[in-house]
Short mmCIF file of C-alpha atoms in Angstrom, two decimals:
data_model
loop_
_atom_site.label_atom_id
_atom_site.label_comp_id
_atom_site.label_asym_id
_atom_site.label_seq_id
_atom_site.Cartn_x
_atom_site.Cartn_y
_atom_site.Cartn_z
CA MET A 1 -39.72 -50.62 -13.47
CA LEU A 2 -38.70 -48.02 -16.08
CA LYS A 3 -40.36 -45.21 -14.06
CA ARG A 4 -38.48 -46.33 -10.95
CA LEU A 5 -35.18 -46.41 -12.83
CA LEU A 6 -35.80 -42.89 -14.19
CA PHE A 7 -36.69 -41.70 -10.68
CA VAL A 8 -33.39 -43.10 -9.31
CA LEU A 9 -31.36 -41.49 -12.09
CA ILE A 10 -33.05 -38.10 -11.71
CA THR A 11 -32.69 -38.24 -7.92
CA SER A 12 -28.99 -39.15 -8.22
CA CYS A 13 -28.33 -36.28 -10.64
CA THR A 14 -30.24 -33.91 -8.36
CA LEU A 15 -28.14 -34.97 -5.39
CA VAL A 16 -24.92 -34.35 -7.34
CA VAL A 17 -26.04 -30.88 -8.48
CA LYS A 18 -27.26 -30.08 -4.98
CA ALA A 19 -23.96 -31.20 -3.48
CA GLN A 20 -22.02 -29.01 -5.90
CA THR A 21 -24.34 -26.04 -5.32
CA VAL A 22 -23.85 -26.35 -1.57
CA VAL A 23 -20.07 -26.36 -2.09
CA SER A 24 -20.31 -23.17 -4.14
CA ASP A 25 -22.66 -21.45 -1.71
CA THR A 26 -20.68 -22.33 1.39
CA PHE A 27 -17.39 -21.50 -0.30
CA ILE A 28 -18.47 -17.97 -1.27
CA THR A 29 -20.02 -17.43 2.16
CA MET A 30 -16.78 -18.49 3.83
CA PHE A 31 -14.72 -16.38 1.41
CA ASN A 32 -16.82 -13.32 2.27
CA THR A 33 -17.17 -13.72 6.02
CA GLY A 34 -14.77 -16.33 7.33
CA ASN A 35 -12.00 -15.33 9.71
CA ARG A 36 -8.73 -17.26 10.00
CA VAL A 37 -10.03 -19.85 12.47
CA ALA A 38 -13.23 -20.41 10.49
CA VAL A 39 -11.28 -20.78 7.24
CA ILE A 40 -8.97 -23.38 8.81
CA ASP A 41 -11.98 -25.35 10.07
CA TYR A 42 -13.75 -25.08 6.71
CA LEU A 43 -10.79 -26.28 4.67
CA GLU A 44 -9.93 -29.08 7.09
CA ASN A 45 -13.46 -30.41 6.59
CA ASN A 46 -13.87 -29.69 2.88
CA MET A 47 -10.47 -30.12 1.18
CA SER A 48 -9.75 -33.49 -0.42
CA GLU A 49 -7.41 -35.76 1.53
CA GLU A 50 -5.11 -36.13 -1.49
CA ARG A 51 -4.55 -32.37 -1.77
CA VAL A 52 -4.03 -31.95 1.95
CA GLU A 53 -1.48 -34.76 1.98
CA ARG A 54 0.34 -33.32 -1.03
CA TYR A 55 0.65 -29.69 0.08
CA GLY A 56 -0.39 -29.61 3.73
CA ILE A 57 -3.41 -27.79 5.13
CA ASP A 58 -1.39 -24.66 5.97
CA ALA A 59 -0.60 -24.07 2.28
CA HIS A 60 -4.28 -24.24 1.32
CA VAL A 61 -5.24 -21.94 4.18
CA GLY A 62 -2.57 -19.47 3.09
CA VAL A 63 -3.87 -19.39 -0.49
CA PHE A 64 -7.41 -18.82 0.76
CA LEU A 65 -6.45 -16.03 3.20
CA ASN A 66 -4.30 -14.17 0.66
CA SER A 67 -7.07 -14.43 -1.94
CA GLN A 68 -9.50 -12.96 0.58
CA SER A 69 -7.09 -10.08 1.12
CA THR A 70 -6.61 -9.44 -2.60
CA TYR A 71 -10.19 -9.76 -3.87
CA GLY A 72 -12.36 -8.92 -0.86
CA LYS A 73 -15.98 -10.06 -0.88
CA LEU A 74 -17.28 -11.86 -3.97
CA THR A 75 -20.72 -11.08 -5.39
CA LEU A 76 -22.34 -13.94 -7.29
CA ILE A 77 -23.50 -12.84 -10.75
CA GLU A 78 -24.26 -16.11 -12.55
CA ARG A 79 -24.07 -19.85 -12.06
CA LEU A 80 -22.63 -21.69 -15.05
CA PRO A 81 -23.26 -25.30 -16.07
CA ASN A 82 -20.91 -27.75 -14.42
CA ASN A 83 -17.86 -28.62 -16.49
CA GLU A 84 -17.00 -32.19 -15.49
CA ASN A 85 -15.99 -31.83 -11.83
CA ASN A 86 -15.66 -28.06 -12.01
CA GLN A 87 -18.29 -25.94 -10.28
CA GLN A 88 -18.15 -22.55 -12.04
CA THR A 89 -19.74 -19.22 -11.17
CA VAL A 90 -19.26 -15.66 -12.38
CA VAL A 91 -18.41 -13.31 -9.53
CA VAL A 92 -17.36 -9.69 -9.02
CA SER A 93 -14.54 -8.70 -6.69
CA GLU A 94 -15.45 -6.03 -4.14
CA ASN A 95 -11.85 -4.76 -3.94
CA ASN A 96 -11.16 -4.18 -7.63
CA GLY A 97 -14.59 -4.26 -9.29
CA GLN A 98 -13.45 -6.82 -11.87
CA THR A 99 -15.44 -9.84 -13.01
CA TYR A 100 -13.96 -13.32 -12.52
CA LEU A 101 -14.73 -16.93 -13.28
CA LEU A 102 -14.65 -18.74 -9.94
CA THR A 103 -13.84 -22.40 -10.51
CA ILE A 104 -14.05 -24.93 -7.70
CA ASN A 105 -12.62 -28.29 -8.73
CA LEU A 106 -14.26 -31.16 -6.86
CA THR A 107 -13.48 -34.81 -6.34
CA GLU A 108 -15.41 -37.30 -8.43
CA THR A 109 -16.83 -39.32 -5.56
CA LEU A 110 -19.52 -38.28 -3.08
CA PRO A 111 -19.39 -36.54 -0.72
CA GLN A 112 -17.50 -34.20 -3.01
CA LYS A 113 -14.47 -32.43 -1.59
CA ILE A 114 -12.53 -29.46 -2.94
CA ASN A 115 -9.31 -30.15 -4.83
CA TYR A 116 -8.60 -26.48 -5.54
CA PHE A 117 -10.21 -23.19 -6.47
CA SER A 118 -9.19 -20.42 -8.85
CA LEU A 119 -10.30 -16.91 -9.80
CA GLN A 120 -9.65 -16.44 -13.52
CA ASP A 121 -10.25 -13.62 -15.98
CA PRO A 122 -13.31 -14.38 -18.13
CA ASP A 123 -12.80 -15.29 -21.78
CA ASN A 124 -14.93 -12.41 -22.99
CA ASN A 125 -13.24 -9.02 -22.74
CA GLU A 126 -15.01 -6.15 -21.04
CA ASN A 127 -16.23 -3.32 -23.21
CA LEU A 128 -13.07 -1.32 -23.90
CA SER A 129 -14.72 1.73 -25.49
CA PRO A 130 -14.56 4.67 -25.42
CA GLN A 131 -10.91 5.38 -26.08
CA ILE A 132 -9.02 7.44 -23.53
CA THR A 133 -6.22 10.00 -23.39
CA LEU A 134 -3.00 9.77 -21.43
CA SER A 135 -4.41 12.05 -18.72
CA GLU A 136 -7.46 9.81 -18.44
CA LEU A 137 -5.26 6.72 -18.22
CA LYS A 138 -3.28 8.26 -15.36
CA GLN A 139 -6.41 9.41 -13.58
CA GLN A 140 -8.15 6.04 -13.87
CA LEU A 141 -5.08 4.04 -12.89
CA PHE A 142 -4.28 6.25 -9.89
CA LYS A 143 -7.90 5.88 -8.77
CA PHE A 144 -7.73 2.09 -9.19
CA ILE A 145 -4.47 1.77 -7.26
CA LYS A 146 -5.74 4.05 -4.48
CA LYS A 147 -8.83 1.88 -4.12
CA LEU A 148 -6.69 -1.24 -3.76
CA ASN A 149 -4.38 0.48 -1.30
CA ASP A 150 -7.31 1.68 0.79
CA LYS A 151 -8.46 -1.93 1.07
CA ASP A 152 -4.92 -3.20 1.78
CA ALA A 153 -5.13 -5.20 -1.47
CA PHE A 154 -1.91 -3.95 -3.09
CA SER A 155 1.45 -2.78 -1.78
CA GLY A 156 4.18 -1.97 -4.29
CA SER A 157 5.39 0.17 -7.18
CA ILE A 158 4.18 0.51 -10.77
CA LEU A 159 5.80 1.96 -13.88
CA VAL A 160 4.16 2.38 -17.28
CA ALA A 161 6.27 3.64 -20.18
CA ASN A 162 6.11 4.05 -23.93
CA GLY A 163 9.63 3.20 -24.97
CA LYS A 164 11.97 5.42 -22.97
CA ASP A 165 9.18 7.85 -22.05
CA VAL A 166 7.79 7.15 -18.58
CA LEU A 167 4.04 7.76 -18.61
CA LEU A 168 3.35 6.90 -15.00
CA LYS A 169 5.36 5.87 -11.96
CA THR A 170 3.82 5.50 -8.51
CA SER A 171 4.06 3.59 -5.23
CA VAL A 172 1.63 2.67 -2.46
CA GLY A 173 1.72 0.61 0.71
CA PHE A 174 4.53 -0.04 3.14
CA ALA A 175 8.05 -1.34 2.55
CA ASN A 176 8.15 -1.99 6.29
CA ARG A 177 4.81 -2.36 8.04
CA GLU A 178 6.34 -2.48 11.52
CA TRP A 179 7.91 0.97 11.13
CA LYS A 180 5.26 2.37 8.76
CA GLN A 181 7.97 3.01 6.17
CA LYS A 182 6.19 3.68 2.88
CA ASN A 183 7.13 2.22 -0.50
CA GLN A 184 8.84 4.71 -2.82
CA VAL A 185 9.46 4.59 -6.57
CA ASP A 186 13.11 3.69 -5.84
CA THR A 187 12.24 0.93 -3.34
CA ARG A 188 14.00 -2.35 -4.07
CA PHE A 189 11.57 -5.25 -4.30
CA SER A 190 12.26 -8.95 -4.52
CA ILE A 191 11.52 -9.98 -8.11
CA GLY A 192 11.24 -13.73 -7.64
CA SER A 193 11.70 -15.72 -10.84
CA MET A 194 12.30 -12.63 -12.97
CA ASN A 195 16.00 -13.32 -12.38
CA LYS A 196 15.61 -16.21 -14.84
CA MET A 197 15.68 -13.61 -17.64
CA PHE A 198 19.12 -12.48 -16.53
CA THR A 199 20.39 -16.05 -16.27
CA ALA A 200 19.11 -16.88 -19.75
CA ILE A 201 20.61 -13.73 -21.28
CA SER A 202 23.96 -14.60 -19.66
CA ALA A 203 23.99 -18.06 -21.25
CA LEU A 204 22.94 -16.61 -24.61
CA GLN A 205 25.75 -14.04 -24.40
CA LEU A 206 28.25 -16.89 -24.00
CA ILE A 207 26.65 -18.70 -26.93
CA GLU A 208 26.89 -15.55 -29.03
CA LYS A 209 30.62 -15.33 -28.22
CA GLY A 210 31.12 -18.94 -29.29
CA GLU A 211 32.13 -20.03 -25.78
CA LEU A 212 29.02 -22.17 -25.31
CA ASN A 213 26.59 -24.06 -27.57
CA PHE A 214 22.89 -24.91 -27.28
CA ASP A 215 23.64 -28.61 -27.65
CA ASP A 216 26.46 -28.73 -25.11
CA LYS A 217 25.77 -31.22 -22.35
CA LEU A 218 25.32 -30.18 -18.75
CA VAL A 219 27.79 -32.85 -17.59
CA GLN A 220 30.55 -31.10 -19.57
CA PHE A 221 30.42 -28.32 -16.98
CA VAL A 222 28.92 -29.80 -13.82
CA ASP A 223 30.09 -32.84 -11.89
CA LYS A 224 27.51 -35.65 -11.87
CA SER A 225 27.53 -35.59 -8.07
CA TRP A 226 25.33 -32.49 -8.47
CA LEU A 227 22.68 -34.46 -10.32
CA PRO A 228 20.05 -37.08 -9.51
CA GLU A 229 20.06 -40.58 -10.92
CA GLY A 230 18.75 -41.08 -14.42
CA GLU A 231 19.53 -39.87 -17.92
CA VAL A 232 21.25 -36.69 -16.75
CA GLU A 233 24.06 -37.08 -19.29
CA LEU A 234 21.47 -36.22 -21.99
CA ILE A 235 20.61 -32.80 -20.54
CA THR A 236 21.62 -29.93 -22.83
CA VAL A 237 21.98 -26.18 -22.44
CA ARG A 238 18.92 -25.68 -24.65
CA GLN A 239 16.84 -27.93 -22.38
CA LEU A 240 17.86 -25.89 -19.34
CA LEU A 241 16.80 -22.72 -21.15
CA THR A 242 13.41 -24.17 -22.11
CA HIS A 243 12.56 -26.09 -18.91
CA THR A 244 12.66 -29.43 -20.74
CA SER A 245 15.61 -30.98 -18.87
CA GLY A 246 13.57 -33.13 -16.49
CA LEU A 247 15.11 -31.46 -13.45
CA GLY A 248 12.63 -30.34 -10.84
CA ASN A 249 12.34 -27.72 -8.13
CA PHE A 250 14.81 -27.28 -5.28
CA PHE A 251 12.18 -25.29 -3.35
CA ASN A 252 10.99 -28.51 -1.71
CA SER A 253 10.41 -29.86 1.78
CA ASP A 254 14.17 -30.19 2.35
CA PHE A 255 14.62 -26.51 1.50
CA ASN A 256 11.75 -25.52 3.78
CA ALA A 257 13.31 -27.44 6.67
CA SER A 258 16.83 -26.12 6.08
CA ASN A 259 18.71 -23.17 7.56
CA LYS A 260 18.18 -20.38 5.01
CA GLU A 261 21.44 -18.66 6.05
CA ILE A 262 23.55 -21.24 4.22
CA TYR A 263 22.37 -20.18 0.74
CA ARG A 264 25.02 -17.55 -0.06
CA ASP A 265 26.50 -19.20 -3.16
CA LEU A 266 25.41 -21.79 -5.69
CA ASP A 267 27.26 -24.70 -4.07
CA ALA A 268 24.89 -24.58 -1.09
CA TYR A 269 22.04 -25.84 -3.31
CA LYS A 270 23.82 -29.06 -4.28
CA PRO A 271 22.05 -31.42 -1.82
CA LEU A 272 18.66 -30.05 -2.86
CA VAL A 273 19.28 -30.59 -6.58
CA SER A 274 20.96 -33.99 -6.34
CA GLY A 275 18.35 -35.30 -3.91
CA ALA A 276 15.35 -34.63 -6.15
CA PRO A 277 14.47 -37.25 -8.81
CA LEU A 278 14.63 -36.62 -12.55
CA LEU A 279 11.00 -36.10 -13.56
CA PHE A 280 11.19 -37.34 -17.17
CA SER A 281 13.60 -38.19 -19.94
CA PRO A 282 15.37 -34.94 -20.99
CA GLY A 283 13.78 -33.22 -23.98
CA THR A 284 10.57 -35.25 -24.00
CA ARG A 285 8.37 -32.95 -21.89
CA ASN A 286 8.45 -29.62 -20.07
CA ARG A 287 8.24 -28.77 -16.38
CA TYR A 288 9.04 -25.34 -14.98
CA SER A 289 12.34 -25.96 -13.25
CA ASN A 290 14.16 -23.86 -10.69
CA SER A 291 16.85 -26.54 -10.48
CA GLY A 292 17.41 -26.29 -14.24
CA MET A 293 18.01 -22.53 -14.04
CA LEU A 294 20.41 -23.07 -11.13
CA MET A 295 22.37 -25.47 -13.34
CA LEU A 296 22.48 -22.83 -16.07
CA GLY A 297 23.99 -20.44 -13.54
CA LEU A 298 26.68 -23.00 -12.74
CA ILE A 299 27.48 -23.25 -16.44
CA VAL A 300 27.83 -19.47 -16.63
CA GLU A 301 30.30 -19.63 -13.75
CA LYS A 302 32.31 -22.46 -15.33
CA VAL A 303 32.53 -20.89 -18.80
CA SER A 304 33.09 -17.27 -17.76
CA GLY A 305 35.44 -17.90 -14.85
CA LEU A 306 33.40 -15.43 -12.75
CA SER A 307 30.97 -16.03 -9.92
CA TYR A 308 27.39 -15.98 -11.15
CA TYR A 309 26.73 -12.77 -9.24
CA ASP A 310 29.79 -10.97 -10.65
CA TYR A 311 28.89 -12.04 -14.18
CA ILE A 312 25.35 -10.67 -13.85
CA GLN A 313 26.64 -7.44 -12.35
CA GLN A 314 29.17 -6.82 -15.11
CA ASN A 315 27.23 -8.08 -18.12
CA ILE A 316 23.59 -7.30 -17.28
CA TYR A 317 23.23 -4.68 -14.55
CA ASP A 318 26.20 -2.50 -15.54
CA GLN A 319 25.43 -2.74 -19.25
CA ALA A 320 21.80 -1.72 -18.74
CA GLY A 321 22.51 0.92 -16.09
CA MET A 322 20.64 -0.99 -13.39
CA SER A 323 22.41 0.63 -10.45
CA LYS A 324 19.92 -0.42 -7.75
CA SER A 325 19.59 -4.12 -8.65
CA GLY A 326 21.35 -7.11 -7.13
CA SER A 327 21.12 -10.32 -5.14
CA PHE A 328 21.41 -8.65 -1.75
CA GLU A 329 21.91 -10.76 1.34
CA LEU A 330 18.87 -10.43 3.56
CA ASP A 331 20.90 -10.27 6.76
CA SER A 332 22.98 -7.34 5.45
CA VAL A 333 22.00 -3.68 5.70
CA THR A 334 20.68 -2.69 2.26
CA PRO A 335 18.95 0.67 1.82
CA ASN A 336 15.37 0.83 0.49
CA LEU A 337 14.76 -2.92 0.63
CA ALA A 338 11.08 -3.89 0.88
CA ILE A 339 10.05 -6.62 3.29
CA GLY A 340 7.57 -9.15 1.94
CA TYR A 341 4.24 -9.74 3.68
CA LEU A 342 1.47 -12.30 3.40
CA LYS A 343 -1.33 -13.96 5.34
CA ARG A 344 -0.63 -17.36 6.90
CA SER A 345 -2.55 -19.87 8.97
CA HIS A 346 -0.69 -19.24 12.22
CA SER A 347 -1.29 -15.48 12.51
CA GLU A 348 -4.21 -13.08 12.59
CA GLY A 349 -2.22 -10.31 10.91
CA TRP A 350 0.41 -9.85 8.22
CA VAL A 351 3.44 -12.12 8.41
CA ASN A 352 7.00 -11.09 7.46
CA SER A 353 8.27 -13.54 4.82
CA THR A 354 12.00 -12.83 5.22
CA TYR A 355 12.62 -16.00 7.20
CA THR A 356 11.13 -18.24 4.52
CA ARG A 357 13.65 -17.18 1.84
CA ALA A 358 17.21 -18.07 1.00
CA VAL A 359 19.47 -15.39 2.44
CA LYS A 360 20.67 -14.60 -1.11
CA GLY A 361 19.02 -15.01 -4.49
CA SER A 362 20.10 -17.55 -7.10
CA PRO A 363 20.04 -17.97 -10.90
CA ALA A 364 16.45 -19.19 -10.45
CA GLY A 365 15.27 -16.06 -8.63
CA GLY A 366 15.27 -14.08 -5.42
CA GLY A 367 17.18 -10.96 -6.46
CA PHE A 368 15.99 -7.38 -5.99
CA SER A 369 15.30 -4.54 -8.38
CA THR A 370 13.28 -1.35 -8.85
CA VAL A 371 10.67 -0.41 -11.41
CA SER A 372 13.10 2.06 -13.02
CA ASP A 373 15.90 -0.49 -13.26
CA LEU A 374 13.61 -3.02 -14.93
CA HIS A 375 12.48 -0.34 -17.36
CA LYS A 376 16.17 0.17 -18.21
CA PHE A 377 16.59 -3.58 -18.65
CA ALA A 378 13.64 -3.70 -21.08
CA LEU A 379 15.14 -0.87 -23.13
CA ALA A 380 18.61 -2.42 -23.17
CA LEU A 381 17.16 -5.77 -24.21
CA THR A 382 14.97 -4.48 -27.05
CA ASN A 383 17.68 -2.11 -28.29
CA TYR A 384 20.05 -5.09 -28.55
CA GLN A 385 22.53 -3.73 -26.02
CA LEU A 386 22.73 -7.06 -24.18
CA LEU A 387 22.55 -9.43 -27.15
CA GLY A 388 22.48 -9.15 -30.92
CA LYS A 389 19.13 -9.10 -32.68
CA THR A 390 19.09 -12.77 -33.68
CA LEU A 391 19.55 -14.25 -30.21
CA THR A 392 17.44 -11.55 -28.56
CA GLU A 393 14.47 -12.45 -30.75
CA GLN A 394 15.14 -16.15 -30.16
CA ALA A 395 15.04 -15.49 -26.42
CA TYR A 396 11.46 -14.28 -26.54
CA SER A 397 10.09 -16.60 -29.22
CA ALA A 398 8.16 -19.75 -28.27
CA LYS A 399 10.10 -23.02 -28.48
CA THR A 400 7.38 -25.63 -28.85
CA GLN A 401 9.54 -27.46 -31.42
CA TYR A 402 11.70 -28.49 -28.47
CA ASN A 403 8.69 -29.61 -26.38
CA SER A 404 8.79 -26.39 -24.37
CA ALA A 405 5.59 -24.78 -23.11
CA PHE A 406 3.79 -22.64 -25.71
CA TRP A 407 4.20 -19.61 -23.45
CA TYR A 408 7.97 -19.84 -22.96
CA GLY A 409 11.09 -19.01 -24.95
CA TYR A 410 14.63 -18.97 -23.57
CA GLY A 411 14.09 -17.59 -20.07
CA PHE A 412 11.22 -15.33 -21.17
CA SER A 413 7.45 -15.74 -21.10
CA VAL A 414 5.66 -15.21 -24.41
CA SER A 415 2.04 -14.08 -24.68
CA GLY A 416 -0.29 -11.62 -26.40
CA THR A 417 -1.50 -11.67 -30.00
CA LEU A 418 0.14 -11.46 -33.43
CA ASP A 419 -0.15 -7.67 -33.43
CA ASP A 420 0.49 -7.22 -29.70
CA ARG A 421 3.28 -9.56 -28.65
CA VAL A 422 4.08 -9.41 -24.96
CA VAL A 423 7.32 -10.78 -23.52
CA GLY A 424 8.90 -10.64 -20.08
CA HIS A 425 8.58 -12.69 -16.92
CA GLY A 426 6.74 -12.93 -13.64
CA GLY A 427 7.97 -13.69 -10.17
CA ALA A 428 6.05 -14.95 -7.16
CA TYR A 429 6.95 -16.30 -3.76
CA LEU A 430 5.77 -15.85 -0.19
CA GLY A 431 5.30 -12.10 0.17
CA VAL A 432 6.56 -11.49 -3.38
CA ASP A 433 4.68 -10.74 -6.60
CA ALA A 434 6.25 -9.15 -9.67
CA ARG A 435 5.76 -8.72 -13.41
CA LEU A 436 7.58 -7.23 -16.39
CA ASP A 437 5.58 -6.93 -19.63
CA ILE A 438 7.29 -5.63 -22.77
CA HIS A 439 4.75 -4.95 -25.54
CA LEU A 440 6.98 -5.41 -28.58
CA ASP A 441 4.58 -3.98 -31.16
CA SER A 442 3.08 -1.00 -29.33
CA GLY A 443 6.23 -0.09 -27.40
CA PHE A 444 4.58 -0.08 -23.97
CA ILE A 445 6.60 -1.33 -21.01
CA VAL A 446 4.85 -2.22 -17.76
CA VAL A 447 6.61 -3.04 -14.48
CA ILE A 448 4.64 -4.09 -11.41
CA LEU A 449 6.54 -4.96 -8.21
CA ALA A 450 4.76 -5.87 -4.97
CA ASN A 451 5.83 -6.91 -1.48
CA GLN A 452 2.55 -8.72 -0.89
CA SER A 453 1.42 -12.14 -2.09
CA ASP A 454 -0.88 -12.63 -5.09
CA VAL A 455 -1.75 -9.00 -5.84
CA VAL A 456 -0.26 -8.26 -9.28
CA ALA A 457 -2.88 -9.95 -11.52
CA PRO A 458 -5.72 -7.41 -11.00
CA VAL A 459 -3.33 -4.48 -11.50
CA ARG A 460 -1.88 -6.01 -14.66
CA ARG A 461 -5.35 -6.64 -16.04
CA GLU A 462 -6.45 -3.05 -15.37
CA ILE A 463 -3.33 -1.62 -17.00
CA ASN A 464 -3.69 -3.82 -20.07
CA GLN A 465 -7.30 -2.71 -20.53
CA LEU A 466 -6.37 0.96 -20.21
CA LEU A 467 -3.47 0.59 -22.66
CA THR A 468 -5.76 -1.12 -25.16
CA LYS A 469 -8.04 1.92 -25.07
CA MET A 470 -5.05 4.12 -25.97
CA LYS A 471 -3.62 2.10 -28.84
CA THR A 472 -5.01 4.20 -31.65
CA LYS A 473 -4.40 7.47 -29.82
CA ASN A 474 -1.42 9.75 -30.05
CA ILE A 475 -0.27 9.33 -26.46
CA SER A 476 1.87 12.45 -26.53
CA LYS A 477 -1.27 14.54 -26.63
CA ASP A 478 -4.34 14.81 -24.50
#
């Protein structure tokens, strides 16, 4: 009886491991060889019903296709022990040569289905010796970017600076694929959620002037008809800045189904914000909130007496010398504006993402800028030209005491180590990927803007590794 019981247990465990191994094997095979039709068929048969119902099969197919484009074929290096329902393997990307931890999260019940997959940087850092010179950094980075461009795995502009000194500035890919118009260093790219930095700075400027307070209530400035049911009268300015208000995301199914031409001012977003439920009691948790940042923009309008766009122009762009930045209407003629591209389930080739976006950006994101303008913004910010030192440092300090995420301050992401603090923000949408990293301790500033989905992470990782090799070098000399 005992032997039979042990046989059943061993057989059951073997079946589970075998099932997970098959998922890993077939997933990598499909990632490496599957065309659009094959990928759709694979995901329809292997994604969990819950995930398909939540996001729709087209969203999962899009993620898969864009990941294929960014990483190319994956070479299996090592299988790792299963971590609960996570099948994990170490793989190398053909396109960028970097090592990744491929995690496939599976359902608990047999037959196991895929909930999601991710390609993450490994915990252990690659060997960063020997140290390099500035010339070597440029040479290696140009070579890396060219390799990605040759494989159609990155389209955009990159700037690396040490303080005000620009070390490298380059562009690859096409701003307009239809007309073969190449990206230039002065090309204007959509920056996605990076606009949240400008919205936060605007609110902090009003606080610094004494015209607004952290503990002021949202309902002092915005009519309750804007807001969902619930404890909205408790929402404060600080909670909007830290994503702890309980407000959600207006980029929802109603937005997707709406006419994007109507979004030319903040009032157009009212039905989207008021129609979404409050997610939790204000101040008790955190949830990244586009609706919260939109509300902060409305407060800026109410307190300043200016439209949100005029306030940003006068108090951010003009002050920092950002002459090529703005929330440009997509149906207007704007010089040097990059079109966003991505892979989607309904097309064999690249898809223009213009028609998926609001016609004009908002306090939550969607504006345009250049790598040089964002370099100017970083300098103006860290030289306290936009805010005094106290509130500037508060902006990019973590706010966990207010239940905010450990990686977020007031409108700024916070990362790095004690001796290499990195602040800034990212931005991502369909056909948009962007990143500003300000290394407060070393003085490096990195701007990566792309008009292609999900392509910034490998470039950012490569730049960070190259900069680490230079830290103890005198970068003014070779």
